[in-house]
């Protein structure tokens, strides 16, 4: 796989170039995955941080108590049925069923989720992984109801956040907190362990207002089959199952996705993206303009 040629419409010295070449490329990551240590304030020990650095993710089996899970599940139901929330641009519906798929910037809509974001069990781990104060780059609820909850195709979040939000490097971590049981068969999160070390440069220019379609079904910024096959053959695929209340922290450059949910069992989660304050976003690298702030924040105030 080759880098862009001088004859192409846009060239760049950016290490993580994407959407500017007619051919995809696999680019090795330059930055570390874990910036802090076990001596940093946080809840991870040395072995857990080492595992996170190696695999690109770490799981916390019981981050929330059963009572907390019930409370947040009720909050998700309230938000999904609130007509004002449904009418808000931050609410994304399924392409086929018109059911609620995601609600963005949810920590600004819900006081309960705002408190969860600032909970040391959550933000403390993010600070420890990133080795700095952090801010919320994005928050959302993902609903995946039974009998029709749509999947998320294979992608690296950093590819989109770099191209469309102007995130300089992959010094960000996502926290996915499950509010339902995650089975192998109800659209659980799948990650290629170790894939965070390789950036996949994608083909296809970013169209104007790409987010309007990509939040329902992403097409631009998705890896090509050959690159996905190479990463899968190299790293394998982990299916991240677990009880309600469990959490997964994963690196922004992990190759991940999830399938459609055709079972009767719903799968919903709270999703929080923490970015280092030392990695604050600039202008988009490969998009005509910034995405709305409810998708890619421009308020870099640290969580405290």
PDB file of C-alpha atoms in Angstrom:
ATOM      1  CA  UNK A   1       0.000   0.000   0.000  1.00  0.00           C
ATOM      2  CA  UNK A   2       1.415   3.374  -1.001  1.00  0.00           C
ATOM      3  CA  UNK A   3       1.324   6.963   0.206  1.00  0.00           C
ATOM      4  CA  UNK A   4      -0.343   9.744  -1.811  1.00  0.00           C
ATOM      5  CA  UNK A   5       1.469  10.760  -5.008  1.00  0.00           C
ATOM      6  CA  UNK A   6       2.337  14.335  -5.948  1.00  0.00           C
ATOM      7  CA  UNK A   7      -0.309  14.271  -8.671  1.00  0.00           C
ATOM      8  CA  UNK A   8      -3.184  13.966  -6.226  1.00  0.00           C
ATOM      9  CA  UNK A   9      -5.374  16.912  -5.393  1.00  0.00           C
ATOM     10  CA  UNK A  10      -4.166  17.276  -1.825  1.00  0.00           C
ATOM     11  CA  UNK A  11      -0.843  16.363  -0.243  1.00  0.00           C
ATOM     12  CA  UNK A  12       0.156  16.546   3.396  1.00  0.00           C
ATOM     13  CA  UNK A  13       3.057  15.927   5.729  1.00  0.00           C
ATOM     14  CA  UNK A  14       0.630  14.629   8.332  1.00  0.00           C
ATOM     15  CA  UNK A  15       1.642  11.195   9.603  1.00  0.00           C
ATOM     16  CA  UNK A  16      -1.991  10.116   9.833  1.00  0.00           C
ATOM     17  CA  UNK A  17      -3.090  11.194   6.382  1.00  0.00           C
ATOM     18  CA  UNK A  18      -6.407   9.766   5.234  1.00  0.00           C
ATOM     19  CA  UNK A  19      -9.049  10.344   2.559  1.00  0.00           C
ATOM     20  CA  UNK A  20      -6.499  11.922   0.204  1.00  0.00           C
ATOM     21  CA  UNK A  21      -5.154   8.902  -1.669  1.00  0.00           C
ATOM     22  CA  UNK A  22      -6.679   6.532  -4.168  1.00  0.00           C
ATOM     23  CA  UNK A  23      -5.104   3.658  -2.244  1.00  0.00           C
ATOM     24  CA  UNK A  24      -5.399   2.748   1.442  1.00  0.00           C
ATOM     25  CA  UNK A  25      -2.318   2.456   3.641  1.00  0.00           C
ATOM     26  CA  UNK A  26      -1.309   0.917   6.959  1.00  0.00           C
ATOM     27  CA  UNK A  27       0.677   3.416   9.047  1.00  0.00           C
ATOM     28  CA  UNK A  28       2.398   2.474  12.284  1.00  0.00           C
ATOM     29  CA  UNK A  29       1.503   4.575  15.275  1.00  0.00           C
ATOM     30  CA  UNK A  30       4.137   6.919  16.741  1.00  0.00           C
ATOM     31  CA  UNK A  31       2.596   7.786  20.140  1.00  0.00           C
ATOM     32  CA  UNK A  32       2.220   5.590  23.236  1.00  0.00           C
ATOM     33  CA  UNK A  33      -1.138   4.159  24.262  1.00  0.00           C
ATOM     34  CA  UNK A  34      -0.691   4.610  28.008  1.00  0.00           C
ATOM     35  CA  UNK A  35       0.795   7.928  29.078  1.00  0.00           C
ATOM     36  CA  UNK A  36       0.429   7.538  32.845  1.00  0.00           C
ATOM     37  CA  UNK A  37       1.618   4.858  35.279  1.00  0.00           C
ATOM     38  CA  UNK A  38       0.483   2.896  38.299  1.00  0.00           C
ATOM     39  CA  UNK A  39       1.949   5.683  40.451  1.00  0.00           C
ATOM     40  CA  UNK A  40      -0.437   8.181  38.837  1.00  0.00           C
ATOM     41  CA  UNK A  41      -3.662   8.900  40.693  1.00  0.00           C
ATOM     42  CA  UNK A  42      -6.128   6.317  39.428  1.00  0.00           C
ATOM     43  CA  UNK A  43      -7.548   2.838  39.874  1.00  0.00           C
ATOM     44  CA  UNK A  44      -5.360   0.839  37.482  1.00  0.00           C
ATOM     45  CA  UNK A  45      -2.400  -1.205  38.641  1.00  0.00           C
ATOM     46  CA  UNK A  46       0.769  -1.826  36.631  1.00  0.00           C
ATOM     47  CA  UNK A  47      -0.508  -5.114  35.178  1.00  0.00           C
ATOM     48  CA  UNK A  48      -3.783  -3.564  34.039  1.00  0.00           C
ATOM     49  CA  UNK A  49      -2.011  -0.643  32.378  1.00  0.00           C
ATOM     50  CA  UNK A  50       0.390  -3.035  30.661  1.00  0.00           C
ATOM     51  CA  UNK A  51      -2.535  -5.074  29.336  1.00  0.00           C
ATOM     52  CA  UNK A  52      -4.257  -1.917  28.109  1.00  0.00           C
ATOM     53  CA  UNK A  53      -1.103  -0.843  26.282  1.00  0.00           C
ATOM     54  CA  UNK A  54      -0.720  -4.277  24.675  1.00  0.00           C
ATOM     55  CA  UNK A  55      -4.323  -4.886  23.621  1.00  0.00           C
ATOM     56  CA  UNK A  56      -5.569  -1.323  23.284  1.00  0.00           C
ATOM     57  CA  UNK A  57      -8.419  -1.904  25.718  1.00  0.00           C
ATOM     58  CA  UNK A  58      -9.219  -2.948  29.276  1.00  0.00           C
ATOM     59  CA  UNK A  59     -12.412  -4.202  30.882  1.00  0.00           C
ATOM     60  CA  UNK A  60     -13.861  -3.352  34.291  1.00  0.00           C
ATOM     61  CA  UNK A  61     -16.360  -6.118  35.131  1.00  0.00           C
ATOM     62  CA  UNK A  62     -18.429  -4.293  37.793  1.00  0.00           C
ATOM     63  CA  UNK A  63     -17.928  -0.586  37.357  1.00  0.00           C
ATOM     64  CA  UNK A  64     -21.584   0.124  38.274  1.00  0.00           C
ATOM     65  CA  UNK A  65     -23.669  -1.501  40.987  1.00  0.00           C
ATOM     66  CA  UNK A  66     -27.004  -3.156  40.083  1.00  0.00           C
ATOM     67  CA  UNK A  67     -28.900  -0.214  41.608  1.00  0.00           C
ATOM     68  CA  UNK A  68     -26.875   2.239  39.531  1.00  0.00           C
ATOM     69  CA  UNK A  69     -27.524   0.201  36.395  1.00  0.00           C
ATOM     70  CA  UNK A  70     -31.274   0.319  37.079  1.00  0.00           C
ATOM     71  CA  UNK A  71     -31.136   4.080  37.607  1.00  0.00           C
ATOM     72  CA  UNK A  72     -29.229   4.782  34.398  1.00  0.00           C
ATOM     73  CA  UNK A  73     -31.431   2.376  32.431  1.00  0.00           C
ATOM     74  CA  UNK A  74     -34.471   4.348  33.586  1.00  0.00           C
ATOM     75  CA  UNK A  75     -32.730   7.550  32.519  1.00  0.00           C
ATOM     76  CA  UNK A  76     -32.108   6.090  29.042  1.00  0.00           C
ATOM     77  CA  UNK A  77     -35.781   5.184  28.762  1.00  0.00           C
ATOM     78  CA  UNK A  78     -36.783   8.681  29.833  1.00  0.00           C
ATOM     79  CA  UNK A  79     -34.536  10.321  27.260  1.00  0.00           C
ATOM     80  CA  UNK A  80     -35.648   8.029  24.433  1.00  0.00           C
ATOM     81  CA  UNK A  81     -39.315   8.834  25.043  1.00  0.00           C
ATOM     82  CA  UNK A  82     -38.950  12.576  25.659  1.00  0.00           C
ATOM     83  CA  UNK A  83     -40.449  14.369  22.615  1.00  0.00           C
ATOM     84  CA  UNK A  84     -38.141  17.368  23.110  1.00  0.00           C
ATOM     85  CA  UNK A  85     -35.071  15.122  23.007  1.00  0.00           C
ATOM     86  CA  UNK A  86     -36.455  13.254  20.001  1.00  0.00           C
ATOM     87  CA  UNK A  87     -36.854  16.563  18.124  1.00  0.00           C
ATOM     88  CA  UNK A  88     -33.300  17.668  18.973  1.00  0.00           C
ATOM     89  CA  UNK A  89     -30.536  17.422  16.341  1.00  0.00           C
ATOM     90  CA  UNK A  90     -28.526  15.490  18.907  1.00  0.00           C
ATOM     91  CA  UNK A  91     -30.952  12.567  18.608  1.00  0.00           C
ATOM     92  CA  UNK A  92     -30.089  10.146  15.780  1.00  0.00           C
ATOM     93  CA  UNK A  93     -32.639   7.594  14.600  1.00  0.00           C
ATOM     94  CA  UNK A  94     -32.164   4.247  12.882  1.00  0.00           C
ATOM     95  CA  UNK A  95     -31.979   4.411   9.104  1.00  0.00           C
ATOM     96  CA  UNK A  96     -34.628   1.696   8.631  1.00  0.00           C
ATOM     97  CA  UNK A  97     -36.838   1.580  11.714  1.00  0.00           C
ATOM     98  CA  UNK A  98     -36.809   5.269  12.755  1.00  0.00           C
ATOM     99  CA  UNK A  99     -36.172   4.158  16.343  1.00  0.00           C
ATOM    100  CA  UNK A 100     -33.686   6.105  18.453  1.00  0.00           C
ATOM    101  CA  UNK A 101     -30.147   4.960  17.625  1.00  0.00           C
ATOM    102  CA  UNK A 102     -28.010   7.443  19.572  1.00  0.00           C
ATOM    103  CA  UNK A 103     -28.322  10.626  21.600  1.00  0.00           C
ATOM    104  CA  UNK A 104     -25.216  12.827  21.529  1.00  0.00           C
ATOM    105  CA  UNK A 105     -23.842  15.291  24.083  1.00  0.00           C
ATOM    106  CA  UNK A 106     -25.900  13.387  26.603  1.00  0.00           C
ATOM    107  CA  UNK A 107     -23.853  14.626  29.560  1.00  0.00           C
ATOM    108  CA  UNK A 108     -25.245  18.109  28.829  1.00  0.00           C
ATOM    109  CA  UNK A 109     -28.810  16.830  28.514  1.00  0.00           C
ATOM    110  CA  UNK A 110     -28.824  14.578  31.602  1.00  0.00           C
ATOM    111  CA  UNK A 111     -27.612  15.615  35.055  1.00  0.00           C
ATOM    112  CA  UNK A 112     -27.320  11.946  36.012  1.00  0.00           C
ATOM    113  CA  UNK A 113     -24.924  11.199  33.173  1.00  0.00           C
ATOM    114  CA  UNK A 114     -22.983  14.408  33.854  1.00  0.00           C
ATOM    115  CA  UNK A 115     -22.323  13.064  37.354  1.00  0.00           C
ATOM    116  CA  UNK A 116     -21.227   9.726  35.888  1.00  0.00           C
ATOM    117  CA  UNK A 117     -18.722  11.462  33.608  1.00  0.00           C
ATOM    118  CA  UNK A 118     -17.121  13.121  36.634  1.00  0.00           C
ATOM    119  CA  UNK A 119     -17.144   9.921  38.708  1.00  0.00           C
ATOM    120  CA  UNK A 120     -13.560   8.968  39.619  1.00  0.00           C
ATOM    121  CA  UNK A 121     -14.251   5.367  38.635  1.00  0.00           C
ATOM    122  CA  UNK A 122     -14.659   6.704  35.105  1.00  0.00           C
ATOM    123  CA  UNK A 123     -12.675   9.904  34.624  1.00  0.00           C
ATOM    124  CA  UNK A 124      -9.917   8.759  36.988  1.00  0.00           C
ATOM    125  CA  UNK A 125      -9.119   5.814  34.741  1.00  0.00           C
ATOM    126  CA  UNK A 126      -9.127   8.081  31.685  1.00  0.00           C
ATOM    127  CA  UNK A 127      -6.687  10.497  33.326  1.00  0.00           C
ATOM    128  CA  UNK A 128      -4.415   7.622  34.276  1.00  0.00           C
ATOM    129  CA  UNK A 129      -4.370   6.180  30.760  1.00  0.00           C
ATOM    130  CA  UNK A 130      -3.802   9.560  29.079  1.00  0.00           C
ATOM    131  CA  UNK A 131      -1.426  10.941  31.697  1.00  0.00           C
ATOM    132  CA  UNK A 132      -3.075  14.352  31.928  1.00  0.00           C
ATOM    133  CA  UNK A 133      -6.276  16.196  32.657  1.00  0.00           C
ATOM    134  CA  UNK A 134      -9.014  15.265  30.214  1.00  0.00           C
ATOM    135  CA  UNK A 135     -12.110  16.804  28.686  1.00  0.00           C
ATOM    136  CA  UNK A 136     -15.144  15.208  27.060  1.00  0.00           C
ATOM    137  CA  UNK A 137     -14.676  15.151  23.301  1.00  0.00           C
ATOM    138  CA  UNK A 138     -17.969  13.335  22.800  1.00  0.00           C
ATOM    139  CA  UNK A 139     -20.659  11.630  24.836  1.00  0.00           C
ATOM    140  CA  UNK A 140     -23.638   9.627  23.687  1.00  0.00           C
ATOM    141  CA  UNK A 141     -26.083   6.893  24.459  1.00  0.00           C
ATOM    142  CA  UNK A 142     -26.205   3.989  22.024  1.00  0.00           C
ATOM    143  CA  UNK A 143     -29.477   2.109  21.870  1.00  0.00           C
ATOM    144  CA  UNK A 144     -29.525  -1.242  20.141  1.00  0.00           C
ATOM    145  CA  UNK A 145     -33.027  -2.646  20.639  1.00  0.00           C
ATOM    146  CA  UNK A 146     -33.870  -6.251  19.971  1.00  0.00           C
ATOM    147  CA  UNK A 147     -35.131  -7.254  16.547  1.00  0.00           C
ATOM    148  CA  UNK A 148     -33.534  -4.496  14.546  1.00  0.00           C
ATOM    149  CA  UNK A 149     -30.851  -2.531  16.362  1.00  0.00           C
ATOM    150  CA  UNK A 150     -28.347  -1.571  13.668  1.00  0.00           C
ATOM    151  CA  UNK A 151     -24.657  -2.388  13.850  1.00  0.00           C
ATOM    152  CA  UNK A 152     -21.591  -0.186  13.520  1.00  0.00           C
ATOM    153  CA  UNK A 153     -19.235  -1.210  10.717  1.00  0.00           C
ATOM    154  CA  UNK A 154     -15.506  -1.705  11.373  1.00  0.00           C
ATOM    155  CA  UNK A 155     -13.761   1.611  11.969  1.00  0.00           C
ATOM    156  CA  UNK A 156     -11.163   3.471  13.986  1.00  0.00           C
ATOM    157  CA  UNK A 157     -12.687   6.411  15.847  1.00  0.00           C
ATOM    158  CA  UNK A 158      -9.440   8.356  15.575  1.00  0.00           C
ATOM    159  CA  UNK A 159      -9.615   8.252  11.768  1.00  0.00           C
ATOM    160  CA  UNK A 160     -12.877  10.218  11.900  1.00  0.00           C
ATOM    161  CA  UNK A 161     -11.909  12.445  14.808  1.00  0.00           C
ATOM    162  CA  UNK A 162      -8.641  13.343  13.071  1.00  0.00           C
ATOM    163  CA  UNK A 163     -10.184  13.886   9.643  1.00  0.00           C
ATOM    164  CA  UNK A 164     -13.401  15.647  10.639  1.00  0.00           C
ATOM    165  CA  UNK A 165     -12.815  17.045  14.163  1.00  0.00           C
ATOM    166  CA  UNK A 166      -9.119  17.992  13.994  1.00  0.00           C
ATOM    167  CA  UNK A 167      -7.845  15.708  16.773  1.00  0.00           C
ATOM    168  CA  UNK A 168      -4.036  15.839  16.326  1.00  0.00           C
ATOM    169  CA  UNK A 169      -2.965  12.437  17.684  1.00  0.00           C
ATOM    170  CA  UNK A 170      -4.612   9.291  19.088  1.00  0.00           C
ATOM    171  CA  UNK A 171      -4.264  10.439  22.700  1.00  0.00           C
ATOM    172  CA  UNK A 172      -7.901   9.781  23.542  1.00  0.00           C
ATOM    173  CA  UNK A 173      -9.763   6.938  25.200  1.00  0.00           C
ATOM    174  CA  UNK A 174     -13.390   5.846  25.054  1.00  0.00           C
ATOM    175  CA  UNK A 175     -15.388   4.394  27.921  1.00  0.00           C
ATOM    176  CA  UNK A 176     -18.343   2.191  27.022  1.00  0.00           C
ATOM    177  CA  UNK A 177     -20.548   1.320  30.012  1.00  0.00           C
ATOM    178  CA  UNK A 178     -23.065  -1.462  29.419  1.00  0.00           C
ATOM    179  CA  UNK A 179     -26.554  -1.133  30.832  1.00  0.00           C
ATOM    180  CA  UNK A 180     -27.697  -4.480  29.460  1.00  0.00           C
ATOM    181  CA  UNK A 181     -26.184  -7.931  29.223  1.00  0.00           C
ATOM    182  CA  UNK A 182     -23.661  -8.212  26.397  1.00  0.00           C
ATOM    183  CA  UNK A 183     -23.944 -11.586  24.704  1.00  0.00           C
ATOM    184  CA  UNK A 184     -21.893 -12.726  21.702  1.00  0.00           C
ATOM    185  CA  UNK A 185     -25.121 -12.734  19.682  1.00  0.00           C
ATOM    186  CA  UNK A 186     -26.850  -9.404  20.467  1.00  0.00           C
ATOM    187  CA  UNK A 187     -24.440  -7.067  18.719  1.00  0.00           C
ATOM    188  CA  UNK A 188     -21.633  -6.942  21.286  1.00  0.00           C
ATOM    189  CA  UNK A 189     -18.564  -4.754  20.791  1.00  0.00           C
ATOM    190  CA  UNK A 190     -15.821  -6.452  18.773  1.00  0.00           C
ATOM    191  CA  UNK A 191     -12.215  -5.235  18.834  1.00  0.00           C
ATOM    192  CA  UNK A 192      -9.082  -6.423  17.070  1.00  0.00           C
ATOM    193  CA  UNK A 193      -6.619  -6.561  20.024  1.00  0.00           C
ATOM    194  CA  UNK A 194      -3.403  -4.742  19.162  1.00  0.00           C
ATOM    195  CA  UNK A 195      -4.874  -2.994  16.124  1.00  0.00           C
ATOM    196  CA  UNK A 196      -4.501   0.356  17.907  1.00  0.00           C
ATOM    197  CA  UNK A 197      -0.821   0.337  16.895  1.00  0.00           C
ATOM    198  CA  UNK A 198      -1.713   0.656  13.187  1.00  0.00           C
ATOM    199  CA  UNK A 199      -3.569   3.550  11.605  1.00  0.00           C
ATOM    200  CA  UNK A 200      -5.585   2.647   8.517  1.00  0.00           C
ATOM    201  CA  UNK A 201      -5.589   5.449   5.955  1.00  0.00           C
ATOM    202  CA  UNK A 202      -8.915   5.318   4.116  1.00  0.00           C
ATOM    203  CA  UNK A 203      -9.953   6.349   0.613  1.00  0.00           C
ATOM    204  CA  UNK A 204     -12.710   8.738  -0.462  1.00  0.00           C
ATOM    205  CA  UNK A 205     -12.959  12.480   0.214  1.00  0.00           C
ATOM    206  CA  UNK A 206     -15.130  13.779   3.044  1.00  0.00           C
ATOM    207  CA  UNK A 207     -18.362  15.226   1.612  1.00  0.00           C
ATOM    208  CA  UNK A 208     -20.030  18.336   2.989  1.00  0.00           C
ATOM    209  CA  UNK A 209     -21.960  17.597   6.210  1.00  0.00           C
ATOM    210  CA  UNK A 210     -20.870  13.969   6.118  1.00  0.00           C
ATOM    211  CA  UNK A 211     -22.005  13.512   9.725  1.00  0.00           C
ATOM    212  CA  UNK A 212     -25.674  13.679   8.714  1.00  0.00           C
ATOM    213  CA  UNK A 213     -25.411  10.289   7.033  1.00  0.00           C
ATOM    214  CA  UNK A 214     -22.377   8.776   8.793  1.00  0.00           C
ATOM    215  CA  UNK A 215     -24.032   8.798  12.221  1.00  0.00           C
ATOM    216  CA  UNK A 216     -26.726   6.496  10.845  1.00  0.00           C
ATOM    217  CA  UNK A 217     -24.449   4.392   8.652  1.00  0.00           C
ATOM    218  CA  UNK A 218     -20.785   5.189   8.140  1.00  0.00           C
ATOM    219  CA  UNK A 219     -19.349   4.831   4.644  1.00  0.00           C
ATOM    220  CA  UNK A 220     -16.574   7.423   4.260  1.00  0.00           C
ATOM    221  CA  UNK A 221     -13.750   6.653   6.697  1.00  0.00           C
ATOM    222  CA  UNK A 222     -14.341   2.911   6.774  1.00  0.00           C
ATOM    223  CA  UNK A 223     -11.368   0.643   6.068  1.00  0.00           C
ATOM    224  CA  UNK A 224     -11.061  -1.395   2.888  1.00  0.00           C
ATOM    225  CA  UNK A 225     -11.505  -5.199   3.017  1.00  0.00           C
ATOM    226  CA  UNK A 226      -7.809  -5.928   2.419  1.00  0.00           C
ATOM    227  CA  UNK A 227      -6.705  -3.737   5.326  1.00  0.00           C
ATOM    228  CA  UNK A 228      -9.329  -5.256   7.615  1.00  0.00           C
ATOM    229  CA  UNK A 229      -8.309  -8.750   6.591  1.00  0.00           C
ATOM    230  CA  UNK A 230      -4.641  -7.973   7.265  1.00  0.00           C
ATOM    231  CA  UNK A 231      -5.414  -6.610  10.739  1.00  0.00           C
ATOM    232  CA  UNK A 232      -7.769  -9.486  11.589  1.00  0.00           C
ATOM    233  CA  UNK A 233      -5.206 -12.063  10.477  1.00  0.00           C
ATOM    234  CA  UNK A 234      -2.537 -10.318  12.538  1.00  0.00           C
ATOM    235  CA  UNK A 235      -4.541  -9.667  15.703  1.00  0.00           C
ATOM    236  CA  UNK A 236      -7.697 -11.764  15.712  1.00  0.00           C
ATOM    237  CA  UNK A 237     -11.080 -10.503  16.894  1.00  0.00           C
ATOM    238  CA  UNK A 238     -12.210 -10.286  20.528  1.00  0.00           C
ATOM    239  CA  UNK A 239     -15.934 -10.300  21.353  1.00  0.00           C
ATOM    240  CA  UNK A 240     -16.405  -8.200  24.487  1.00  0.00           C
ATOM    241  CA  UNK A 241     -19.238  -9.714  26.467  1.00  0.00           C
ATOM    242  CA  UNK A 242     -20.223  -9.064  30.059  1.00  0.00           C
ATOM    243  CA  UNK A 243     -22.888  -8.248  32.595  1.00  0.00           C
ATOM    244  CA  UNK A 244     -24.810  -5.005  32.828  1.00  0.00           C
ATOM    245  CA  UNK A 245     -22.662  -2.503  34.712  1.00  0.00           C
ATOM    246  CA  UNK A 246     -19.416  -3.632  33.113  1.00  0.00           C
ATOM    247  CA  UNK A 247     -17.243  -1.150  31.229  1.00  0.00           C
ATOM    248  CA  UNK A 248     -14.647  -1.216  28.489  1.00  0.00           C
ATOM    249  CA  UNK A 249     -12.001   1.487  28.079  1.00  0.00           C
ATOM    250  CA  UNK A 250     -10.479   1.389  24.610  1.00  0.00           C
ATOM    251  CA  UNK A 251      -7.963   3.407  22.653  1.00  0.00           C
ATOM    252  CA  UNK A 252      -9.213   5.825  20.003  1.00  0.00           C
ATOM    253  CA  UNK A 253      -7.351   3.971  17.240  1.00  0.00           C
ATOM    254  CA  UNK A 254      -8.676   0.472  18.016  1.00  0.00           C
ATOM    255  CA  UNK A 255     -10.300  -1.208  15.031  1.00  0.00           C
ATOM    256  CA  UNK A 256     -13.746  -2.072  16.314  1.00  0.00           C
ATOM    257  CA  UNK A 257     -17.354  -2.564  15.297  1.00  0.00           C
ATOM    258  CA  UNK A 258     -20.542  -4.422  16.145  1.00  0.00           C
ATOM    259  CA  UNK A 259     -23.126  -6.410  14.250  1.00  0.00           C
ATOM    260  CA  UNK A 260     -26.888  -5.929  13.926  1.00  0.00           C
ATOM    261  CA  UNK A 261     -29.004  -7.145  16.819  1.00  0.00           C
ATOM    262  CA  UNK A 262     -31.553  -9.622  15.486  1.00  0.00           C
ATOM    263  CA  UNK A 263     -32.144 -11.234  18.890  1.00  0.00           C
ATOM    264  CA  UNK A 264     -34.898 -10.345  21.386  1.00  0.00           C
ATOM    265  CA  UNK A 265     -32.260  -9.016  23.810  1.00  0.00           C
ATOM    266  CA  UNK A 266     -31.498  -5.278  23.670  1.00  0.00           C
ATOM    267  CA  UNK A 267     -28.014  -3.883  24.077  1.00  0.00           C
ATOM    268  CA  UNK A 268     -27.588  -0.308  25.261  1.00  0.00           C
ATOM    269  CA  UNK A 269     -24.598   1.580  26.591  1.00  0.00           C
ATOM    270  CA  UNK A 270     -23.340   4.959  27.732  1.00  0.00           C
ATOM    271  CA  UNK A 271     -20.353   6.041  25.657  1.00  0.00           C
ATOM    272  CA  UNK A 272     -17.916   8.741  26.822  1.00  0.00           C
ATOM    273  CA  UNK A 273     -14.841   9.892  24.895  1.00  0.00           C
ATOM    274  CA  UNK A 274     -12.097  11.530  26.940  1.00  0.00           C
ATOM    275  CA  UNK A 275      -9.360  13.465  25.143  1.00  0.00           C
ATOM    276  CA  UNK A 276      -6.183  14.791  26.731  1.00  0.00           C
ATOM    277  CA  UNK A 277      -6.208  18.554  27.253  1.00  0.00           C
ATOM    278  CA  UNK A 278      -2.735  18.412  25.662  1.00  0.00           C
ATOM    279  CA  UNK A 279      -4.322  16.983  22.492  1.00  0.00           C
ATOM    280  CA  UNK A 280      -7.100  19.539  22.008  1.00  0.00           C
ATOM    281  CA  UNK A 281      -8.665  19.644  18.558  1.00  0.00           C
ATOM    282  CA  UNK A 282      -7.643  22.113  15.878  1.00  0.00           C
ATOM    283  CA  UNK A 283      -9.181  22.649  12.443  1.00  0.00           C
ATOM    284  CA  UNK A 284     -10.272  19.441  10.645  1.00  0.00           C
ATOM    285  CA  UNK A 285      -7.463  17.772   8.748  1.00  0.00           C
ATOM    286  CA  UNK A 286      -9.538  16.270   5.932  1.00  0.00           C
ATOM    287  CA  UNK A 287     -13.024  17.784   5.976  1.00  0.00           C
ATOM    288  CA  UNK A 288     -14.483  21.013   4.568  1.00  0.00           C
ATOM    289  CA  UNK A 289     -15.523  22.264   8.005  1.00  0.00           C
ATOM    290  CA  UNK A 290     -15.922  21.244  11.625  1.00  0.00           C
ATOM    291  CA  UNK A 291     -18.686  18.928  12.707  1.00  0.00           C
ATOM    292  CA  UNK A 292     -21.207  20.369  15.207  1.00  0.00           C
ATOM    293  CA  UNK A 293     -19.922  20.770  18.752  1.00  0.00           C
ATOM    294  CA  UNK A 294     -22.348  18.188  20.084  1.00  0.00           C
ATOM    295  CA  UNK A 295     -20.388  15.587  18.060  1.00  0.00           C
ATOM    296  CA  UNK A 296     -16.849  16.957  18.434  1.00  0.00           C
ATOM    297  CA  UNK A 297     -16.482  19.323  21.401  1.00  0.00           C
ATOM    298  CA  UNK A 298     -14.678  22.649  21.229  1.00  0.00           C
ATOM    299  CA  UNK A 299     -14.943  23.243  24.950  1.00  0.00           C
ATOM    300  CA  UNK A 300     -11.666  21.865  26.314  1.00  0.00           C
ATOM    301  CA  UNK A 301     -12.450  22.506  29.997  1.00  0.00           C
ATOM    302  CA  UNK A 302     -11.044  19.637  32.078  1.00  0.00           C
ATOM    303  CA  UNK A 303     -13.464  17.317  33.823  1.00  0.00           C
ATOM    304  CA  UNK A 304     -13.184  17.846  37.568  1.00  0.00           C
TER     305      UNK A 304
END
